[in-house]
mmCIF file of C-alpha atoms and ligand atoms in Angstrom:
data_model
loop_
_atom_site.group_PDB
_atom_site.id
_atom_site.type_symbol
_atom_site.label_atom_id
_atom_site.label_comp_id
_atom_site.label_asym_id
_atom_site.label_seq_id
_atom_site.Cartn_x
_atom_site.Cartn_y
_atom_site.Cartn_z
ATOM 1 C CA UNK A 1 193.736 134.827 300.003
ATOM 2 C CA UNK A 2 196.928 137.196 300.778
ATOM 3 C CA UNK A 3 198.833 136.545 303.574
ATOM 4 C CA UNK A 4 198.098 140.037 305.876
ATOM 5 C CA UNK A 5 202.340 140.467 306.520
ATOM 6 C CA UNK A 6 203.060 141.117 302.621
ATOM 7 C CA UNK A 7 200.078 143.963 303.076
ATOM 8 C CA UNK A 8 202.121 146.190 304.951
ATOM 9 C CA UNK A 9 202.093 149.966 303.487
ATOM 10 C CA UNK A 10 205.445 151.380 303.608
ATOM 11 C CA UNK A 11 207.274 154.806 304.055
ATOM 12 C CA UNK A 12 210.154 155.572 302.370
ATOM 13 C CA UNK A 13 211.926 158.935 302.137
ATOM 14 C CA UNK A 14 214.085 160.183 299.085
ATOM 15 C CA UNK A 15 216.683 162.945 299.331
ATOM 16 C CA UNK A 16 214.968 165.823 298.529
ATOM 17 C CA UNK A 17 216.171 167.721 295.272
ATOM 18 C CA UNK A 18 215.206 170.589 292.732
ATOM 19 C CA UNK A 19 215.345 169.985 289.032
ATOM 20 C CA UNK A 20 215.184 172.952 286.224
ATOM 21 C CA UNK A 21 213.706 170.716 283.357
ATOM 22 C CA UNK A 22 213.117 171.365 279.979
ATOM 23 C CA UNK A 23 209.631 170.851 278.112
ATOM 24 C CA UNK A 24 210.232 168.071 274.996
ATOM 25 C CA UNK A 25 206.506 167.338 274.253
ATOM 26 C CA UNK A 26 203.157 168.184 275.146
ATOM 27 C CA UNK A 27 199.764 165.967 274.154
ATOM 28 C CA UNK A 28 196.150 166.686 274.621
ATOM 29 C CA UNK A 29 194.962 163.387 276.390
ATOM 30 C CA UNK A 30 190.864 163.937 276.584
ATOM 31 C CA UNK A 31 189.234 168.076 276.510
ATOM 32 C CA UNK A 32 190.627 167.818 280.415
ATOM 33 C CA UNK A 33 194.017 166.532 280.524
ATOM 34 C CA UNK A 34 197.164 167.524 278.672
ATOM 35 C CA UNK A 35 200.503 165.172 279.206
ATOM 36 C CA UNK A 36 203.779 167.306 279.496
ATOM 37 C CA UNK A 37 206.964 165.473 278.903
ATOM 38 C CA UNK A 38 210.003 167.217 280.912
ATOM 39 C CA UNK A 39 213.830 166.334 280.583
ATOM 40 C CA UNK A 40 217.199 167.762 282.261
ATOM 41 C CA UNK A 41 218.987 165.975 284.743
ATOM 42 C CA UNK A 42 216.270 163.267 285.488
ATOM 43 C CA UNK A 43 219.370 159.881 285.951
ATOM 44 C CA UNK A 44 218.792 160.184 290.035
ATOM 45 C CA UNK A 45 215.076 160.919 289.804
ATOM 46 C CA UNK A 46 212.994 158.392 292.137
ATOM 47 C CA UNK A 47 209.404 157.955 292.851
ATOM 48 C CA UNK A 48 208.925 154.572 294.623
ATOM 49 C CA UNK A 49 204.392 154.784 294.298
ATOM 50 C CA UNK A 50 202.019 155.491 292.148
ATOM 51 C CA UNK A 51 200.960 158.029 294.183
ATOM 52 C CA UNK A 52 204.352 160.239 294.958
ATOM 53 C CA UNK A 53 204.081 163.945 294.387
ATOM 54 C CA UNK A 54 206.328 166.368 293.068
ATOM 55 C CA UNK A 55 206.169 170.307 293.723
ATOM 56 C CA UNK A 56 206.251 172.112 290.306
ATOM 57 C CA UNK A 57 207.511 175.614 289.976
ATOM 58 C CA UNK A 58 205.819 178.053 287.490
ATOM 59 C CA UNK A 59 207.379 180.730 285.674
ATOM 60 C CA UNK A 60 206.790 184.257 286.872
ATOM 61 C CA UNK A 61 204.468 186.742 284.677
ATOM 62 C CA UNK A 62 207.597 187.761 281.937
ATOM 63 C CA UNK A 63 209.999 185.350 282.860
ATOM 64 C CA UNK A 64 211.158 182.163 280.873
ATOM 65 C CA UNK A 65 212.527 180.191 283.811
ATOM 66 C CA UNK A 66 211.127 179.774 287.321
ATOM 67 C CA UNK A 67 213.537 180.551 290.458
ATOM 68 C CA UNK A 68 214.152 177.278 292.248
ATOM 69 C CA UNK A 69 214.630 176.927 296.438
ATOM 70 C CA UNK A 70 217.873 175.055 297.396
ATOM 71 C CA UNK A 71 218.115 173.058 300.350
ATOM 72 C CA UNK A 72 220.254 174.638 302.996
ATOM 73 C CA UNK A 73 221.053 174.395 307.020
ATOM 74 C CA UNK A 74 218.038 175.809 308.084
ATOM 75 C CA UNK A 75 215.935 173.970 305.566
ATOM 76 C CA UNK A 76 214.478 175.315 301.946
ATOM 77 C CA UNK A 77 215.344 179.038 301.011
ATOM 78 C CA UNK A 78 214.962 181.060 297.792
ATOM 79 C CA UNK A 79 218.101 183.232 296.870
ATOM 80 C CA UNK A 80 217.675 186.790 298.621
ATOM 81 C CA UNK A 81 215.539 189.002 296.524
ATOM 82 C CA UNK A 82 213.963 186.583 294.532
ATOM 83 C CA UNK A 83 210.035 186.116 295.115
ATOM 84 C CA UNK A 84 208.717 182.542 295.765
ATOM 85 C CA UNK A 85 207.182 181.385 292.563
ATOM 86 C CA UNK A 86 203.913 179.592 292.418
ATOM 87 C CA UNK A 87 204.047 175.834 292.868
ATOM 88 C CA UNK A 88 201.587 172.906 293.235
ATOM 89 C CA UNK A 89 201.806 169.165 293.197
ATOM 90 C CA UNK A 90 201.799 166.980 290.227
ATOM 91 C CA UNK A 91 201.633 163.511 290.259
ATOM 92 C CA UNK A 92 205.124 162.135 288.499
ATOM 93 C CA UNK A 93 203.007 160.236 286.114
ATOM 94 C CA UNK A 94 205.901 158.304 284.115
ATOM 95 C CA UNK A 95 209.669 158.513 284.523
ATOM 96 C CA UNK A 96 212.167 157.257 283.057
ATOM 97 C CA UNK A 97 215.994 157.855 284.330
ATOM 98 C CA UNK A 98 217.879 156.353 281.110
ATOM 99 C CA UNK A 99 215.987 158.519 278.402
ATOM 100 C CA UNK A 100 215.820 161.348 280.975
ATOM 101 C CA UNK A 101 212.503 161.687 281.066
ATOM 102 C CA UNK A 102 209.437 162.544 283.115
ATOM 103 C CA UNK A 103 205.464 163.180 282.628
ATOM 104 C CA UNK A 104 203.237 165.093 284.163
ATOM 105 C CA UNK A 105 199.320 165.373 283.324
ATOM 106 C CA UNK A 106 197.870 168.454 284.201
ATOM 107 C CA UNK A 107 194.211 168.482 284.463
ATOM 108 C CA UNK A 108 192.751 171.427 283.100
ATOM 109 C CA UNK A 109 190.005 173.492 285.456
ATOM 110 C CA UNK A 110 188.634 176.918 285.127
ATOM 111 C CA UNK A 111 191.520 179.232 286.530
ATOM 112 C CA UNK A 112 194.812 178.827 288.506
ATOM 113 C CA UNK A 113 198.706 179.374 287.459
ATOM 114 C CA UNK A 114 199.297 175.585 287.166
ATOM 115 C CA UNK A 115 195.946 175.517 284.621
ATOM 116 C CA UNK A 116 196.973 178.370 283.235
ATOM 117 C CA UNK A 117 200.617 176.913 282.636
ATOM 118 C CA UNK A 118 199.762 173.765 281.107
ATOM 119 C CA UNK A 119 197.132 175.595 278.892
ATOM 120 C CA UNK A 120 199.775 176.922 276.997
ATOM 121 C CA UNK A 121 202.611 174.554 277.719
ATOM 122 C CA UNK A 122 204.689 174.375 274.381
ATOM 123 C CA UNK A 123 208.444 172.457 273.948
ATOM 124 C CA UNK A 124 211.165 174.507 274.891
ATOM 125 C CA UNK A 125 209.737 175.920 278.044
ATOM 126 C CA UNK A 126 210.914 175.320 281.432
ATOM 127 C CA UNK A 127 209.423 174.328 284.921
ATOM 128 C CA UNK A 128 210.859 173.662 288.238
ATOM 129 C CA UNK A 129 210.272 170.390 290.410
ATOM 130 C CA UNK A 130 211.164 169.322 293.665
ATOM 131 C CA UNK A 131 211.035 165.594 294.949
ATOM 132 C CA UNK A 132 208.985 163.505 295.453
ATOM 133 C CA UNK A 133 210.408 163.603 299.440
ATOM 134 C CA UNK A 134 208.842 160.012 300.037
ATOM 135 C CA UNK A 135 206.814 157.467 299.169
ATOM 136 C CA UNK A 136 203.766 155.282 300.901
ATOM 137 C CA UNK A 137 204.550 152.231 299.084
ATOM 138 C CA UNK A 138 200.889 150.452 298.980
ATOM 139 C CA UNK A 139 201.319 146.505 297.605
ATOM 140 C CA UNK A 140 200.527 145.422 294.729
ATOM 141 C CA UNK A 141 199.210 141.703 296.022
ATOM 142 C CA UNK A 142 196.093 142.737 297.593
ATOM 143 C CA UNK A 143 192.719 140.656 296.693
ATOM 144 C CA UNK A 144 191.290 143.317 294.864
ATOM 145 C CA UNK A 145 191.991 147.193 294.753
ATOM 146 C CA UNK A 146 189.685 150.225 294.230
ATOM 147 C CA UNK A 147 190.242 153.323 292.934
ATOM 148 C CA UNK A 148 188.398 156.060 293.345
ATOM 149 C CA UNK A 149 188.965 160.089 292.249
ATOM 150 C CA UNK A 150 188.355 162.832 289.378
ATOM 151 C CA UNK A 151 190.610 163.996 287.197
ATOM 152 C CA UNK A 152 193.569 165.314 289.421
ATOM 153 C CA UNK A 153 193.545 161.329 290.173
ATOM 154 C CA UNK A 154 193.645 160.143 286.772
ATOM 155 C CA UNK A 155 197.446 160.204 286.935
ATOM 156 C CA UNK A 156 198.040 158.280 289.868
ATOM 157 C CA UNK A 157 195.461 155.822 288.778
ATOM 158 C CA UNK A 158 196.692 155.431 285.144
ATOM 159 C CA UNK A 159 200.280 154.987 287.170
ATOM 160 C CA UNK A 160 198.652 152.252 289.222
ATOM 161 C CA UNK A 161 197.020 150.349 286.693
ATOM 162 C CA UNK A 162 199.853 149.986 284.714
ATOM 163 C CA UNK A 163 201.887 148.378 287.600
ATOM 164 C CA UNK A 164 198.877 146.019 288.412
ATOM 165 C CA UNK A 165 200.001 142.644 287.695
ATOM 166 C CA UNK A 166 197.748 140.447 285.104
ATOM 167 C CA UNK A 167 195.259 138.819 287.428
ATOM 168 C CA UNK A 168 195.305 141.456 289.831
ATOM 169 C CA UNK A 169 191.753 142.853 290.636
ATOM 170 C CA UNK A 170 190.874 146.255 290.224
ATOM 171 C CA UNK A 171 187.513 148.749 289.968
ATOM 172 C CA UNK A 172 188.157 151.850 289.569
ATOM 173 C CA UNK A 173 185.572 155.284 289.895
ATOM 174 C CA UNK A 174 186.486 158.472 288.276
ATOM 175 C CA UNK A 175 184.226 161.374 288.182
ATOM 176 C CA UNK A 176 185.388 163.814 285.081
ATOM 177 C CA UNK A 177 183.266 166.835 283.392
ATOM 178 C CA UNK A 178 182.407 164.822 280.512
ATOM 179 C CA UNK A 179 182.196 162.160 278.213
ATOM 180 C CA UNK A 180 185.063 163.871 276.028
ATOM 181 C CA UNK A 181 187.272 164.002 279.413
ATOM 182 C CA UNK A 182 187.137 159.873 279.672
ATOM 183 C CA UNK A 183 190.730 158.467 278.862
ATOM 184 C CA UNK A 184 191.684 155.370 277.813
ATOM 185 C CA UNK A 185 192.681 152.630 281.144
ATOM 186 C CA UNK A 186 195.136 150.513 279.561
ATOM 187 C CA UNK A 187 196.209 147.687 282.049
ATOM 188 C CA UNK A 188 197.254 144.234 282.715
ATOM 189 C CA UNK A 189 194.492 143.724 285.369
ATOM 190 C CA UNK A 190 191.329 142.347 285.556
ATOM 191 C CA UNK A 191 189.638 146.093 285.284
ATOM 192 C CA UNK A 192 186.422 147.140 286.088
ATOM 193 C CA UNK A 193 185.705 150.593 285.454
ATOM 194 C CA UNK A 194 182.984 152.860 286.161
ATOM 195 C CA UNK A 195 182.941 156.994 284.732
ATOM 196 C CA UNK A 196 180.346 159.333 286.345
ATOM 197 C CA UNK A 197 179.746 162.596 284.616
ATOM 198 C CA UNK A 198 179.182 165.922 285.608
ATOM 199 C CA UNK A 199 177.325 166.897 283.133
ATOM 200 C CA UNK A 200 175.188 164.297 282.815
ATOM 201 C CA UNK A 201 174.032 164.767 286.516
ATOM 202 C CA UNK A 202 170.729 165.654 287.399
ATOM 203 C CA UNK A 203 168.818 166.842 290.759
ATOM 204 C CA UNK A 204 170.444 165.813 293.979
ATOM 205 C CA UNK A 205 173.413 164.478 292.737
ATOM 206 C CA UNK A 206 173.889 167.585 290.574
ATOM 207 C CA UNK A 207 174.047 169.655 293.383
ATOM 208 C CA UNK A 208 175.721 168.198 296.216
ATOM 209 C CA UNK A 209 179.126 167.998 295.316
ATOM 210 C CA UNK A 210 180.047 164.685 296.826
ATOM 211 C CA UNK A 211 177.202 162.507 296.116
ATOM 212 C CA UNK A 212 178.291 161.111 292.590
ATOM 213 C CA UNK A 213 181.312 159.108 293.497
ATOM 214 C CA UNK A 214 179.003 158.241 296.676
ATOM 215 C CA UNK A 215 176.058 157.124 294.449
ATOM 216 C CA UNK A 216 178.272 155.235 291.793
ATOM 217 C CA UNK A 217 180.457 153.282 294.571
ATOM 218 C CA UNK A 218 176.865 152.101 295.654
ATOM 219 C CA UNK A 219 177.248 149.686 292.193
ATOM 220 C CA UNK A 220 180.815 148.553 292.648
ATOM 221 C CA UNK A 221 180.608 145.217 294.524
ATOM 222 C CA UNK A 222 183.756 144.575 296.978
ATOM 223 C CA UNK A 223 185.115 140.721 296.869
ATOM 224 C CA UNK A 224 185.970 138.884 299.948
ATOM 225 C CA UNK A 225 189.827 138.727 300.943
ATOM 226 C CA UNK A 226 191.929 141.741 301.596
ATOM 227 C CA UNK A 227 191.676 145.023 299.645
ATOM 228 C CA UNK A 228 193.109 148.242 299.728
ATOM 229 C CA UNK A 229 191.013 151.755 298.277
ATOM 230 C CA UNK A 230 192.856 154.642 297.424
ATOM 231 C CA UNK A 231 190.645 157.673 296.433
ATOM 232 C CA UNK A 232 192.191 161.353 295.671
ATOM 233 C CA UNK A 233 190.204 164.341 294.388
ATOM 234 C CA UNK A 234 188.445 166.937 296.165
ATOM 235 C CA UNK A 235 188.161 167.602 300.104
ATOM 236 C CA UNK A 236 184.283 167.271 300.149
ATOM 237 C CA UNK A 237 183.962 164.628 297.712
ATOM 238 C CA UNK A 238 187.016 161.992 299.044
ATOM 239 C CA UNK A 239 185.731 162.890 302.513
ATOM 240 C CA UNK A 240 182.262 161.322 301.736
ATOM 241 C CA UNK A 241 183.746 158.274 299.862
ATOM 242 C CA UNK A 242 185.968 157.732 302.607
ATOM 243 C CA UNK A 243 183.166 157.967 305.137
ATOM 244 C CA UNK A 244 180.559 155.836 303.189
ATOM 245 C CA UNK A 245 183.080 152.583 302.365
ATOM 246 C CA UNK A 246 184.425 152.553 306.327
ATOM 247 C CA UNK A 247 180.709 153.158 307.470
ATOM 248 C CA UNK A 248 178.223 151.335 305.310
ATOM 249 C CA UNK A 249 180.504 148.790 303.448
ATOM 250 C CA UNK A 250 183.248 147.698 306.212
ATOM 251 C CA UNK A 251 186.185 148.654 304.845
ATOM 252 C CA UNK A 252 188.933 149.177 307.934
ATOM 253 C CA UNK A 253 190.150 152.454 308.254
ATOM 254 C CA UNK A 254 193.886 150.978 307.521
ATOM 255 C CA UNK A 255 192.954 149.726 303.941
ATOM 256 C CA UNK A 256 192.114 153.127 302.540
ATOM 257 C CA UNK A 257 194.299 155.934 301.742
ATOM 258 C CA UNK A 258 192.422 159.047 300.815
ATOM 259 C CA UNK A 259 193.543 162.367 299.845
ATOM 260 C CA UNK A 260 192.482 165.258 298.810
ATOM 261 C CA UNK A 261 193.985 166.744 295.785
ATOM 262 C CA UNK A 262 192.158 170.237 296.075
ATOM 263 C CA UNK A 263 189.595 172.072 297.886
ATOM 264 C CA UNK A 264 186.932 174.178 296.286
ATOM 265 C CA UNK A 265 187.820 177.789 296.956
ATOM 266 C CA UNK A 266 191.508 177.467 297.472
ATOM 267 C CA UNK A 267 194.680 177.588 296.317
ATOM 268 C CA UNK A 268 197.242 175.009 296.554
ATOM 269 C CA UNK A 269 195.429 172.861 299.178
ATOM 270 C CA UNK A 270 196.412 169.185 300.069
ATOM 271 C CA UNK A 271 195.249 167.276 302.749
ATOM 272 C CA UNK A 272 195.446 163.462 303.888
ATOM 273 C CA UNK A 273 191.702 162.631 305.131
ATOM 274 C CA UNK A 274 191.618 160.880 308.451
ATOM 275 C CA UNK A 275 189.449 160.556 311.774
HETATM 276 C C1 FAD B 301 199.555 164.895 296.116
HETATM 277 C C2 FAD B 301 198.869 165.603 294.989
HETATM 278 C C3 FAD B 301 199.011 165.153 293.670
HETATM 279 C C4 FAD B 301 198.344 165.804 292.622
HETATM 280 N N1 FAD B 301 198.513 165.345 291.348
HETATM 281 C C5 FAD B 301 197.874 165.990 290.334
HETATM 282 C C6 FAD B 301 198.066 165.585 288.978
HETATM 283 O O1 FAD B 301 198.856 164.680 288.677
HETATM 284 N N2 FAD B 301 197.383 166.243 288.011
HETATM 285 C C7 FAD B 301 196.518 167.288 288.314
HETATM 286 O O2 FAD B 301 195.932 167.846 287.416
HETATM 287 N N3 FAD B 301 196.350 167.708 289.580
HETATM 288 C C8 FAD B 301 197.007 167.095 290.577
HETATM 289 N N4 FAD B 301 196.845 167.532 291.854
HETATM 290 C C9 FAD B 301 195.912 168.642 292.094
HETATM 291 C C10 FAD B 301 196.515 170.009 291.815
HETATM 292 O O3 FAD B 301 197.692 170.192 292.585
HETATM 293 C C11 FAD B 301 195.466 171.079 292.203
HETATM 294 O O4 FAD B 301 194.317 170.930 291.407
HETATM 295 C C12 FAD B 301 196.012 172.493 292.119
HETATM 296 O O5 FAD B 301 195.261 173.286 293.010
HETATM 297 C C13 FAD B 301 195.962 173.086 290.726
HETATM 298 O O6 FAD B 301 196.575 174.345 290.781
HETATM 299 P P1 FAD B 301 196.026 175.604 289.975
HETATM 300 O O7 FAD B 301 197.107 176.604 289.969
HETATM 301 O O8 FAD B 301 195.509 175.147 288.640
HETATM 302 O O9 FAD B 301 194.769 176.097 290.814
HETATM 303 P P2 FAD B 301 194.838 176.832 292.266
HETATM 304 O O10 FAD B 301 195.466 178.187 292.127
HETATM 305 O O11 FAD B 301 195.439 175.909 293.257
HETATM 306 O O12 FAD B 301 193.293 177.006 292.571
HETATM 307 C C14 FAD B 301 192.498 178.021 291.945
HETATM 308 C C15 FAD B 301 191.019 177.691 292.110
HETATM 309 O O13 FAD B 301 190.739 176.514 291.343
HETATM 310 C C16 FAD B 301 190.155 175.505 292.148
HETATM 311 N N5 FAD B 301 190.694 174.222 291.696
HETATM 312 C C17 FAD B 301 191.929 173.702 291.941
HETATM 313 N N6 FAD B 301 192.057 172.509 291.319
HETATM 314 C C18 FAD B 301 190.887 172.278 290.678
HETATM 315 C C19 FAD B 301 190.405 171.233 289.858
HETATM 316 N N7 FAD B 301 191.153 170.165 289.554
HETATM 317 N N8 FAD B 301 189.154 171.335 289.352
HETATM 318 C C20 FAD B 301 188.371 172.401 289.624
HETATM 319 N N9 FAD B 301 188.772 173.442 290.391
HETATM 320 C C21 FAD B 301 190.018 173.376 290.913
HETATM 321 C C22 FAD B 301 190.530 175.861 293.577
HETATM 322 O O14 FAD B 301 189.548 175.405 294.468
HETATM 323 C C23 FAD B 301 190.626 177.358 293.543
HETATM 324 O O15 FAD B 301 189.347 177.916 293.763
HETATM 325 C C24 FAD B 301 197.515 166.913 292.896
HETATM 326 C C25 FAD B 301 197.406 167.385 294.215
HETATM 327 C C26 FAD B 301 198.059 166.734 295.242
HETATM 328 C C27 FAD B 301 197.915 167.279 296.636
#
C-alpha cells in the first residue's frame, strides 16, 4: 500500500506563451481521431500532466495563418483591428523540445471550426497555441488508477498510459462511436480496458446520454489501497460517472478529477465537475 503523503496532487503554473507552429504531419488514428504533428519554436514548451491543455487558434475563413493574442499589462489582447480567431483546447498529446515537436489528436464530431480544421489539416499549414498555463500534477504511485472518458479523452489517456510505470494498475473506460473509432492502448501497465459503443447501444442506454460509461463502470472492479479516477468527456456523461463512483462505490471526492471536455449544444465549453 502507498504511503497517502506521496499522493498529493499538485499545481504548478507555467509562463504563459503563444506559439505560431507549423503543420509537419498529419495521421488518421481510428474513423474518429486524426494526430497532427506541429513544429516552430517548441525548445521552452512545458506540459508537466497528462492532462494539461493548450488553447489552439484556427485560421480565419481565407486566411493561411491565425492572429495570435500577446500577453500585455492588462492581461491577453489581440492587435487593434484584428478579430479574435476561434480557439479551443487540445490536449498536448506528445512533445518533444529537442526535435521541436508537438501532437495534437483532434477527435472528429459532426460540426465545429476545430473539426472542421483537423478534417482537412494537411503539412504546411499553420495553427496558433497558447500554454498550457499549469498543470495538476496527479502521481503516478497510486494502487490502481481509472480512467474514464470518450474520445476528446483518448489523448490524455493515451498520455497517461504511456507514463504508467510497469506494474502500475490501470482500467480504463472509453465510450467512442464505434468499433472502427477503438485505438490501440499501448502501455507499460498492468491494463485493463473496457470500450462501450455507441452504436452498438440499445434501449435505455441508447437514449440517455450518460448511462453507458455508468453501466460499463458497473463491471470494472476497484482494488483495495489508494486510487485516483480521472474521467473527461461530456458535461452530462462525466457528471454521472462522477456521481455514481463517489455515491455507490466509495470513492472520496479528493481521488477523482473529472472534467468535462464539451457540452452538448455548445461551443467551446469546459468545465471542472465538483459539488
Ligand atoms: C481541457 C480540455 C482538453 C481537451 N482535449 C481534447 C483533445 O485532446 N482532443 C479532442 O478532440 N478534444 C479535446 N477537448 C474537447 C474539445 O475542445 C471540444 O470538443 C471542442 O468543443 C471542439 O471544438 P469544435 O470547434 O470542433 O466544436 P464546437 O464549435 O466547440 O462545438 C460545436 C458543436 O459540437 C458539439 N461538440 C463539441 N465537441 C464534440 C464532440 N467531441 N463530440 C460531439 N459533439 C461535440 C458541441 O456541443 C456543439 O454543439 C478538450 C477539451 C478540454 C476542455
Amino acid at each position: 500500500m502507498q504511503n497517502q503523503s506521496n499522493l498529493e496532487v499538485v499545481r504548478v503554473r507555467h509562463p504563459l506563451k503563444f506559439r505560431l507552429l507549423r503543420v509537419t504531419r498529419v495521421e488518421t488514428l481510428s474513423s474518429a481521431l486524426v494526430r497532427v504533428t506541429l513544429t516552430g519554436d517548441l525548445s521552452d514548451f512545458v506540459s508537466a500532466s497528462f492532462d494539461d491543455h493548450v488553447k489552439v487558434f484556427f485560421p480565419a475563413p481565407g486566411e493561411d495563418k491565425p492572429a495570435l493574442p500577446s500577453l500585455g499589462p492588462d492581461g491577453i489582447a489581440f492587435p487593434d483591428g484584428v478579430e479574435r480567431p476561434a480557439a479551443r483546447d487540445y490536449t498536448p498529446r506528445r512533445f518533444d523540445n529537442n526535435a521541436n515537436e508537438l501532437d495534437l489528436e483532434f477527435a472528429l464530431h459532426e460540426a465545429g471550426p476545430a473539426t472542421a480544421w483537423a478534417a482537412q489539416a494537411k503539412p504546411g499549414q499553420y495553427l496558433g497555441v497558447g500554454g498550457p498555463r499549469g498543470s495538476m500534477v496527479i502521481p503516478t504511485g497510486f494502487d490502481w488508477h481509472l480512467l474514464v472518458g470518450d474520445e476528446t479523452a483518448l489523448p490524455a489517456i493515451q498520455r497517461r498510459l504511456s507514463e504508467l510505470p510497469s506494474g502500475a494498475r490501470v482500467a480504463v473506460v472509453v465510450e467512442v462511436a464505434n468499433r472502427a473509432a477503438r485505438i490501440a492502448l499501448p502501455t507499460e501497465a498492468d491494463l485493463y480496458a473496457t470500450w462501450v459503443y455507441r452504436d452498438e447501444l440499445e434501449g435505455e442506454q441508447a437514449e440517455q446520454a450518460a448511462q453507458p460509461l455508468v453501466d460499463a463502470l458497473g463491471e470494472v472492479w476497484l482494488p483495495p489501497g489508494e486510487g485516483y479516477v480521472w474521467a473527461a468527456g461530456e458535461a452530462s456523461a462525466i457528471r454521472a460517472v462522477r456521481a455514481y463512483l463517489c455515491n455507490d462505490r466509495g470513492v472520496d471526492k479528493k481521488r477523482i478529477r473529472a472534467s468535462a471536455y464539451w457540452r452538448r449544444g455548445a461551443q467551446a465549453a469546459h468545465e471542472t465537475i465538483d459539488d
